[in-house]
mmCIF file of C-alpha atoms in Angstrom:
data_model
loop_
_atom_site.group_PDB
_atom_site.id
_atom_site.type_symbol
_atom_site.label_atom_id
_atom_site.label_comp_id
_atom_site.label_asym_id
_atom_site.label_seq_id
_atom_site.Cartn_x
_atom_site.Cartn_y
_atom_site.Cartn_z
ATOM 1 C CA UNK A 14 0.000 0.000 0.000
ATOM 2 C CA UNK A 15 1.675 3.313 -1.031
ATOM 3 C CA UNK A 16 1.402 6.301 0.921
ATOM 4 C CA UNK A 17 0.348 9.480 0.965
ATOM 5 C CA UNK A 18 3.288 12.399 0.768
ATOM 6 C CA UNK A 19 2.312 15.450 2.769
ATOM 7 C CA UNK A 20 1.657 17.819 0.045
ATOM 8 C CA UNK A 21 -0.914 15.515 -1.413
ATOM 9 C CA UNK A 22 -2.551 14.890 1.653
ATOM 10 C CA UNK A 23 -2.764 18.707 1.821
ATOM 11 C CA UNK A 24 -4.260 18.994 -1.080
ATOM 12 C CA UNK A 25 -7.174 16.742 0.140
ATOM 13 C CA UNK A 26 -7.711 18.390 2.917
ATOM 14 C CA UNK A 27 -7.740 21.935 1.075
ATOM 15 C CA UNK A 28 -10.372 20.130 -1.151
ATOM 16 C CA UNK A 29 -12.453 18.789 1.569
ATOM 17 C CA UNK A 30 -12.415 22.240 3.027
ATOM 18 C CA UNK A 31 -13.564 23.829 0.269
ATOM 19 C CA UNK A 32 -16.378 21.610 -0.066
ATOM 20 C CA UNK A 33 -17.854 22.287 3.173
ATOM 21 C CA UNK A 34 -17.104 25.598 2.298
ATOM 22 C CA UNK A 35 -19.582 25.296 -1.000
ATOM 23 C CA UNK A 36 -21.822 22.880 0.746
ATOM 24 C CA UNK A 37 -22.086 25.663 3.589
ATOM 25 C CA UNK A 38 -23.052 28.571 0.875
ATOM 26 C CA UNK A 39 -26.216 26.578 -0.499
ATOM 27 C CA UNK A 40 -29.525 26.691 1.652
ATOM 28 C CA UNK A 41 -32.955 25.703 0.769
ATOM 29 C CA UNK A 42 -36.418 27.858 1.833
ATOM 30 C CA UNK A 43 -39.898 27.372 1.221
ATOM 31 C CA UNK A 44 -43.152 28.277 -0.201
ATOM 32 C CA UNK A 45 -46.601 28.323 -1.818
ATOM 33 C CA UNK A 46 -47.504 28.868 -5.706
ATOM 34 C CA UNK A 47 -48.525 32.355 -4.794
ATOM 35 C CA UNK A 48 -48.382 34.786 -7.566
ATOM 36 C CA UNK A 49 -46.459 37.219 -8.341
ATOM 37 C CA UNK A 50 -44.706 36.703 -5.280
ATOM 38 C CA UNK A 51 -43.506 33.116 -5.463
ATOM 39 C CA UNK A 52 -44.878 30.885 -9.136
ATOM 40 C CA UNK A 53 -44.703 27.583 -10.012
ATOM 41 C CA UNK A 54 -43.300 26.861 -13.200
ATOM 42 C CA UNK A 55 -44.628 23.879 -13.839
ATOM 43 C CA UNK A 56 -48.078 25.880 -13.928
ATOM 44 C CA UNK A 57 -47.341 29.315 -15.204
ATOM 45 C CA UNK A 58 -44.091 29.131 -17.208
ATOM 46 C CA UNK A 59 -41.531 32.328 -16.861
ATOM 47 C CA UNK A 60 -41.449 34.457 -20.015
ATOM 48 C CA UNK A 61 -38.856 36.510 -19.356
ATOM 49 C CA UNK A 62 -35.035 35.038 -20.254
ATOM 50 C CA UNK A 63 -33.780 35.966 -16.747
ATOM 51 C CA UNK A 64 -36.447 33.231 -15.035
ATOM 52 C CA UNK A 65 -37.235 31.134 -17.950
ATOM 53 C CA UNK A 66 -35.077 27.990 -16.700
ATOM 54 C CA UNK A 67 -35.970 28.406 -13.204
ATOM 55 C CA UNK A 68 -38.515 26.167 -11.732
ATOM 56 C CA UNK A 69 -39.962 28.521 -9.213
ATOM 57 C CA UNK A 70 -39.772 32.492 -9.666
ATOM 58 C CA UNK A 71 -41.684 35.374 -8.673
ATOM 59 C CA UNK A 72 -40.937 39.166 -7.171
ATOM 60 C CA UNK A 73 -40.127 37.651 -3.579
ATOM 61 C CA UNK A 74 -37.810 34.516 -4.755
ATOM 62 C CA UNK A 75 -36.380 36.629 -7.539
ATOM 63 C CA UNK A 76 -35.272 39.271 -4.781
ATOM 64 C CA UNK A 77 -34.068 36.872 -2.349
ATOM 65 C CA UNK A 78 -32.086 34.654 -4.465
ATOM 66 C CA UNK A 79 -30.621 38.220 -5.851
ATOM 67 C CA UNK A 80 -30.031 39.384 -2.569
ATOM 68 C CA UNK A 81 -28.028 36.165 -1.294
ATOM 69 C CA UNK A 82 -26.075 35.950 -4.503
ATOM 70 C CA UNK A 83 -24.561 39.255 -3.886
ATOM 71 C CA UNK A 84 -23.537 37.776 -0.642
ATOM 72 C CA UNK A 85 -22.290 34.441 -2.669
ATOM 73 C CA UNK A 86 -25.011 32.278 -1.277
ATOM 74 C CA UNK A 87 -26.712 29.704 -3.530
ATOM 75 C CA UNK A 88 -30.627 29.481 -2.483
ATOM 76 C CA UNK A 89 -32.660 27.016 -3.519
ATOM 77 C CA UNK A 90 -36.562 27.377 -3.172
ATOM 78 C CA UNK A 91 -39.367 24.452 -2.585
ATOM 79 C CA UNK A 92 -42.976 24.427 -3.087
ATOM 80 C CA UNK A 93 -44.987 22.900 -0.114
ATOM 81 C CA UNK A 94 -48.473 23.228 1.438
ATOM 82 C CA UNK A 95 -47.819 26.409 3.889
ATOM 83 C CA UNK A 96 -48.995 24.166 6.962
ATOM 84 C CA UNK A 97 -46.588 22.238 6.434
ATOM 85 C CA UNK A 98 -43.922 24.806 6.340
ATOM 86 C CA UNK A 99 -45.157 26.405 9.253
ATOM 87 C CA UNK A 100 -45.016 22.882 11.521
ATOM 88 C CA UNK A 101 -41.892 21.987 10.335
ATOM 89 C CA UNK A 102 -40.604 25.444 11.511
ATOM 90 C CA UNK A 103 -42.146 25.419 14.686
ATOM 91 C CA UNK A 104 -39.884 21.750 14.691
ATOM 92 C CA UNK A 105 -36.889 23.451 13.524
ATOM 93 C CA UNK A 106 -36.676 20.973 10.597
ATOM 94 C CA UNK A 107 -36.878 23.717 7.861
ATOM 95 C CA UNK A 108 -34.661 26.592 7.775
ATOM 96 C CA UNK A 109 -37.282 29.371 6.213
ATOM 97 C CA UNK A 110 -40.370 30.824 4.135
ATOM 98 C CA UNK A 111 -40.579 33.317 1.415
ATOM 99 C CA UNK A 112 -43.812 35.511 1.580
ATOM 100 C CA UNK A 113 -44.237 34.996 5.200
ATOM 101 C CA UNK A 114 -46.371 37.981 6.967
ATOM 102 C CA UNK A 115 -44.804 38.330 10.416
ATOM 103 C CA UNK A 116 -48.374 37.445 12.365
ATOM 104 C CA UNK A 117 -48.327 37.816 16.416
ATOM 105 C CA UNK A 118 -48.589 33.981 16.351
ATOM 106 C CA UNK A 119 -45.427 33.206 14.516
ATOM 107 C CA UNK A 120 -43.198 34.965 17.053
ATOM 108 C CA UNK A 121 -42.955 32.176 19.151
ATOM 109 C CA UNK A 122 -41.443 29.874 16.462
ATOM 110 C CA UNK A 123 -39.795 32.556 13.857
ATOM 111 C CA UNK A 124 -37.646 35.558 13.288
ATOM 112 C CA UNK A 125 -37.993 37.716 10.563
ATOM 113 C CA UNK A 126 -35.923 39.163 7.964
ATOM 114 C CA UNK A 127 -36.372 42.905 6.688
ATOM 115 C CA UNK A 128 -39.487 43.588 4.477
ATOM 116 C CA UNK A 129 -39.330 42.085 1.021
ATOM 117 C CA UNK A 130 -42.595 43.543 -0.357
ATOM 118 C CA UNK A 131 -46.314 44.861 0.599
ATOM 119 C CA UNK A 132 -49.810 43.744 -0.099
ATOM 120 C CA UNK A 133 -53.084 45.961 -0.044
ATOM 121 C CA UNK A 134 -55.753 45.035 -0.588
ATOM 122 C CA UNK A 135 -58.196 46.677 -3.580
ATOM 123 C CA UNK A 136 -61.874 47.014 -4.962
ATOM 124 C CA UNK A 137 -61.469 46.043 -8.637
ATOM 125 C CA UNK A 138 -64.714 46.410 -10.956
ATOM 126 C CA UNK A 139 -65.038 47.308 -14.618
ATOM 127 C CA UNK A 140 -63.305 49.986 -16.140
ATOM 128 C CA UNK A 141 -64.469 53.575 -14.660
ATOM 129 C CA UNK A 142 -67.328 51.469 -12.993
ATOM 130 C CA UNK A 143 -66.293 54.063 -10.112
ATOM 131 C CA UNK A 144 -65.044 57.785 -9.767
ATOM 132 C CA UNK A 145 -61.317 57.706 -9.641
ATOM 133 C CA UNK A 146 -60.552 58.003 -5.525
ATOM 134 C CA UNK A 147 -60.252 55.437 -2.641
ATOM 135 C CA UNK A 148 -62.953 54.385 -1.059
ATOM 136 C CA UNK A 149 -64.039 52.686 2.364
ATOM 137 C CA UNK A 150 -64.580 48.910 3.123
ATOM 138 C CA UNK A 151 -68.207 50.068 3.611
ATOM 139 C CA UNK A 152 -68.148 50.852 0.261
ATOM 140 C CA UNK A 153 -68.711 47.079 -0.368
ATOM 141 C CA UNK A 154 -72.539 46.856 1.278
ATOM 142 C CA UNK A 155 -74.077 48.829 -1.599
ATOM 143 C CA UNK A 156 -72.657 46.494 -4.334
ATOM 144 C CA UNK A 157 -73.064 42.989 -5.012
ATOM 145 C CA UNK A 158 -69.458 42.055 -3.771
ATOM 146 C CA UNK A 159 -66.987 38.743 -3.910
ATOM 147 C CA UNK A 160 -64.479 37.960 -2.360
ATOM 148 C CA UNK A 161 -61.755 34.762 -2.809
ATOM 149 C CA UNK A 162 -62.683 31.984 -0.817
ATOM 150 C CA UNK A 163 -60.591 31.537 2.543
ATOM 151 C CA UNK A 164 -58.698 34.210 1.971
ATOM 152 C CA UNK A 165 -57.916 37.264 5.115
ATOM 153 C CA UNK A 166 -60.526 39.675 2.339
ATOM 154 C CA UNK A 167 -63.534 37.127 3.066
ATOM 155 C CA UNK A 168 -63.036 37.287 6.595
ATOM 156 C CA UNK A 169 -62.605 40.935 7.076
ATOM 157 C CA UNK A 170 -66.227 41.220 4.978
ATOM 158 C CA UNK A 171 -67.634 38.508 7.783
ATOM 159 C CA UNK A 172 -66.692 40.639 10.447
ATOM 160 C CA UNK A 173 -67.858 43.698 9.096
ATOM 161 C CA UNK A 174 -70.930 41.716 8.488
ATOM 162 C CA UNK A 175 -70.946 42.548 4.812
ATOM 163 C CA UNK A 176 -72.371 39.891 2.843
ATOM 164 C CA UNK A 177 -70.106 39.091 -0.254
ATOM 165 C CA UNK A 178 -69.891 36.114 -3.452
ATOM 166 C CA UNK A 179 -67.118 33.487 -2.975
ATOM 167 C CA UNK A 180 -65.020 32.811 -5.824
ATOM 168 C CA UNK A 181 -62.209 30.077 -6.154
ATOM 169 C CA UNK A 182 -59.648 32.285 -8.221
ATOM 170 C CA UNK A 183 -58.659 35.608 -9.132
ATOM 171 C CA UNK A 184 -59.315 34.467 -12.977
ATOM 172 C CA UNK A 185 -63.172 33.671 -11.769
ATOM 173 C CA UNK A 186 -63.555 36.479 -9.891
ATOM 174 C CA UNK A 187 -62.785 38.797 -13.565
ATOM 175 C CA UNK A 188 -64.966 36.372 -15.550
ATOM 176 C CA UNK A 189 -68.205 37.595 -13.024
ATOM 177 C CA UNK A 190 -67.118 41.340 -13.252
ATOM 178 C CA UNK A 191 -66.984 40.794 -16.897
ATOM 179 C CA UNK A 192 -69.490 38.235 -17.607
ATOM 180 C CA UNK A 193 -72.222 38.882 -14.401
ATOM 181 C CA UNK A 194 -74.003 40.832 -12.321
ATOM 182 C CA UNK A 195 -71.315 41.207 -9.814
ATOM 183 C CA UNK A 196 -70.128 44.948 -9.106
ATOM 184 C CA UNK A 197 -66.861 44.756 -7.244
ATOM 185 C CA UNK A 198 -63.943 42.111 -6.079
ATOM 186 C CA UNK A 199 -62.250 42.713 -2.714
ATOM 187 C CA UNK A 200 -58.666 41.493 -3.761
ATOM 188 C CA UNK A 201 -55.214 41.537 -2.904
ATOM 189 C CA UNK A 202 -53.555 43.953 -5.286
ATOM 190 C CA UNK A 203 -50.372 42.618 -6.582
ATOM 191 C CA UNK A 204 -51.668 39.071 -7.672
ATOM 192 C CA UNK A 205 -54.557 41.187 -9.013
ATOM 193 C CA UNK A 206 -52.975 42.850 -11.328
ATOM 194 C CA UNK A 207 -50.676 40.302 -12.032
ATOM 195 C CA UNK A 208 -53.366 37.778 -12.960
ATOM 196 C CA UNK A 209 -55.198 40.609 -15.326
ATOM 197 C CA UNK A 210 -52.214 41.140 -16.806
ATOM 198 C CA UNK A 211 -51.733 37.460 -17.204
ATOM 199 C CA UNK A 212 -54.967 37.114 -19.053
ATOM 200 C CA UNK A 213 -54.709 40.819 -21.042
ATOM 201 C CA UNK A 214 -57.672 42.448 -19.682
ATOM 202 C CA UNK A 215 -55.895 44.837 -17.146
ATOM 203 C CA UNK A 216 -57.457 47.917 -19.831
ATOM 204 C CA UNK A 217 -60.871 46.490 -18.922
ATOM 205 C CA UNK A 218 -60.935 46.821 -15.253
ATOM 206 C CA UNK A 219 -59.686 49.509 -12.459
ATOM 207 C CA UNK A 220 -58.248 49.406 -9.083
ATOM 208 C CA UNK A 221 -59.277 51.356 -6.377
ATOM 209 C CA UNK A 222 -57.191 51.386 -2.843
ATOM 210 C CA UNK A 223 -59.604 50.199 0.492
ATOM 211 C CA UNK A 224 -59.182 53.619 2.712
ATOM 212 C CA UNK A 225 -59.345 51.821 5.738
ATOM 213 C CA UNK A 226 -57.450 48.420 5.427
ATOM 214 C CA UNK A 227 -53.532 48.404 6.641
ATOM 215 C CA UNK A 228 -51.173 47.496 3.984
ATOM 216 C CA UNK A 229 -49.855 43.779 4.985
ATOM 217 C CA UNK A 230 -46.279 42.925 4.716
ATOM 218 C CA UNK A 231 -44.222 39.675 3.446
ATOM 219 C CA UNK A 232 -40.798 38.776 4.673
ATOM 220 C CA UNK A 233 -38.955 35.659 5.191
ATOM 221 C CA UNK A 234 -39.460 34.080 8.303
ATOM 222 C CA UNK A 235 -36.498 31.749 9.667
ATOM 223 C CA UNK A 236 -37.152 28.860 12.133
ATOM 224 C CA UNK A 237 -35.527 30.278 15.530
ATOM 225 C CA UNK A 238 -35.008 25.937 16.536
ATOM 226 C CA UNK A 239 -33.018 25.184 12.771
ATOM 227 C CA UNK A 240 -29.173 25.170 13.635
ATOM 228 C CA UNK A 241 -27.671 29.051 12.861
ATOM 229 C CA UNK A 242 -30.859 29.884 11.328
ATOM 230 C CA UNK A 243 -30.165 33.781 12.277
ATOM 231 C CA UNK A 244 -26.965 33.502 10.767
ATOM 232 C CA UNK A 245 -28.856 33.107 7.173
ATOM 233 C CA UNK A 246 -31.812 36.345 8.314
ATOM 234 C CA UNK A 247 -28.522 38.540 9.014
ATOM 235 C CA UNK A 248 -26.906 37.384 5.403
ATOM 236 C CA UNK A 249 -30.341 38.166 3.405
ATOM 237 C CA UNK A 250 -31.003 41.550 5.265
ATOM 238 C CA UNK A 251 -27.476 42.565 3.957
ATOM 239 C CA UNK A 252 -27.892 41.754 0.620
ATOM 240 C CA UNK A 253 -31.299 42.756 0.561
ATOM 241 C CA UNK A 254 -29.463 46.076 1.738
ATOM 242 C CA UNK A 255 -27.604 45.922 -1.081
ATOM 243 C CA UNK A 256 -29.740 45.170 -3.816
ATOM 244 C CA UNK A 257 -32.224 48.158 -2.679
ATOM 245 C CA UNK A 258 -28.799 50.425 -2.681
ATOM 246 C CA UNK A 259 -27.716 49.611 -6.284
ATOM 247 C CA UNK A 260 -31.345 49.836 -8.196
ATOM 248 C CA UNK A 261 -31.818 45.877 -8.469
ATOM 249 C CA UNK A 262 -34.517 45.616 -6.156
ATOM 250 C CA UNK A 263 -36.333 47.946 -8.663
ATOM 251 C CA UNK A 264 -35.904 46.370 -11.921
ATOM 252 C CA UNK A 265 -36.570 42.929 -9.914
ATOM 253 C CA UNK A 266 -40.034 44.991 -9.244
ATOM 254 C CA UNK A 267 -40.809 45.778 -12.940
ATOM 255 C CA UNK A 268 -40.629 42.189 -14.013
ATOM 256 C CA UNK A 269 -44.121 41.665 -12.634
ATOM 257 C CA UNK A 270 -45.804 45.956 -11.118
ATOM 258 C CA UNK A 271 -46.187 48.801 -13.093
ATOM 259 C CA UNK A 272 -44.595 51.905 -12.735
ATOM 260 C CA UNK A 273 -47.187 53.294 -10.546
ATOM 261 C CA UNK A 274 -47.377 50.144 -8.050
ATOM 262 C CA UNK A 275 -43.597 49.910 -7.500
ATOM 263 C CA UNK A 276 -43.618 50.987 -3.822
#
């Protein structure tokens, strides 16, 4: 059996080093098909050349895998049912989630990164249906209103006592504005526009912002049990620095808002 001289054994152990090294610099966090904020491929293929080989994209996993690389960190992304994700935080067997709104009743099992983007919600109808303004939730009781089924819009129309359609999509919810006697669609604005856009009807319809409903916010939430989970929040909130210092985090933003919906 020959041995090894030093130099090549050296050489191994640089290798095996740098491995780690490279193994250490890749991380995998989760999501939901969720557009535009996180999209499954396999159901609405990119268009653009910067996203058209990856298999999940969107304005939140498009910003945080830009905002890691400029830190040299490879991020991989995962669809799974959300509560899922969320238990296998609260476990500390997943690192993070993309998207993640940083709710009282996550605080026990998650830290936050910064902001990655906002959500408000909107009254869409058909185009000019209404005077150009915002208007109240209230708004809603003198117009036969929908709302997408389970989602936080339906229940804040239940507790305002508001009775309201359910629909099962966003696309649905334009067919009856279109197509019905429905008036108006309490929506969330982003994915709203995103869908109409989508479908090219966004000349047929207009937005109008809910006076009275807080805009919501998305982050990525990281499990406080997973091992040096806080090391990965402090990483992305630097590059996320970064990206919103040299003008990426706005052309990341035009890929899928308008001008006039880029804050």
């Amino acid at each position: 059996m020959k041995y090894l001289n030093r130099s090549t054994i050296n050489r191994v152990l640089l290798a095996g080093l740098f491995c780690q090294g490279a193994n250490a610099q890749d991380i995998t966090l989760y999501g939901v098909h969720f557009p535009p904020y996180m999209i499954d491929s396999s159901i609405l293929p990119a268009t653009d050349d910067v996203n058209k080989d990856a298999g999940v994209y969107g304005m939140d996993i498009d910003l945080v895998r830009q905002a890691y690389a400029t830190q040299g960190v490879t991020v991989h992304f995962e669809l799974m049912p959300w509560k899922r994700i969320m238990r296998n935080l609260q476990a500390g067997v997943g690192l993070g989630a993309v998207s993640c709104r940083p709710l009282p009743s996550r605080h026990d099992f998650a830290r936050f990164s910064q902001i990655i983007s906002q959500s408000r919600s909107v009254f869409i109808t058909l185009r000019d249906y209404l005077a150009p303004g915002a208007y109240p939730m209230a708004t809603a009781k003198k117009y036969h209103t929908m709302a997408m089924n389970g989602w936080a819009q339906a229940t804040l129309l239940e507790n305002a006592k508001i009775d309201y359609h359910t629909v099962g999509s966003i696309a649905q919810g334009f067919n009856l504005l279109l197509r019905r006697n429905q008036d108006v669609f309490l929506t969330e604005r982003a994915g709203a526009y995103f869908e109409a856009r989508r479908l090219g009807i966004d000349d047929k319809l207009s937005f109008y912002e809910v006076s009275d409903l807080a805009e919501q916010h998305y982050t990525v939430c990281f499990s406080k049990q997973y091992p040096n989970a806080d090391k990965w929040r402090v990483i992305l909130d630097k590059g996320l620095d970064e990206v919103k210092a040299n003008g990426e985090w706005r052309e990341i933003l035009k890929r899928y808002r308008p001008e006039g919906m880029l804050d």
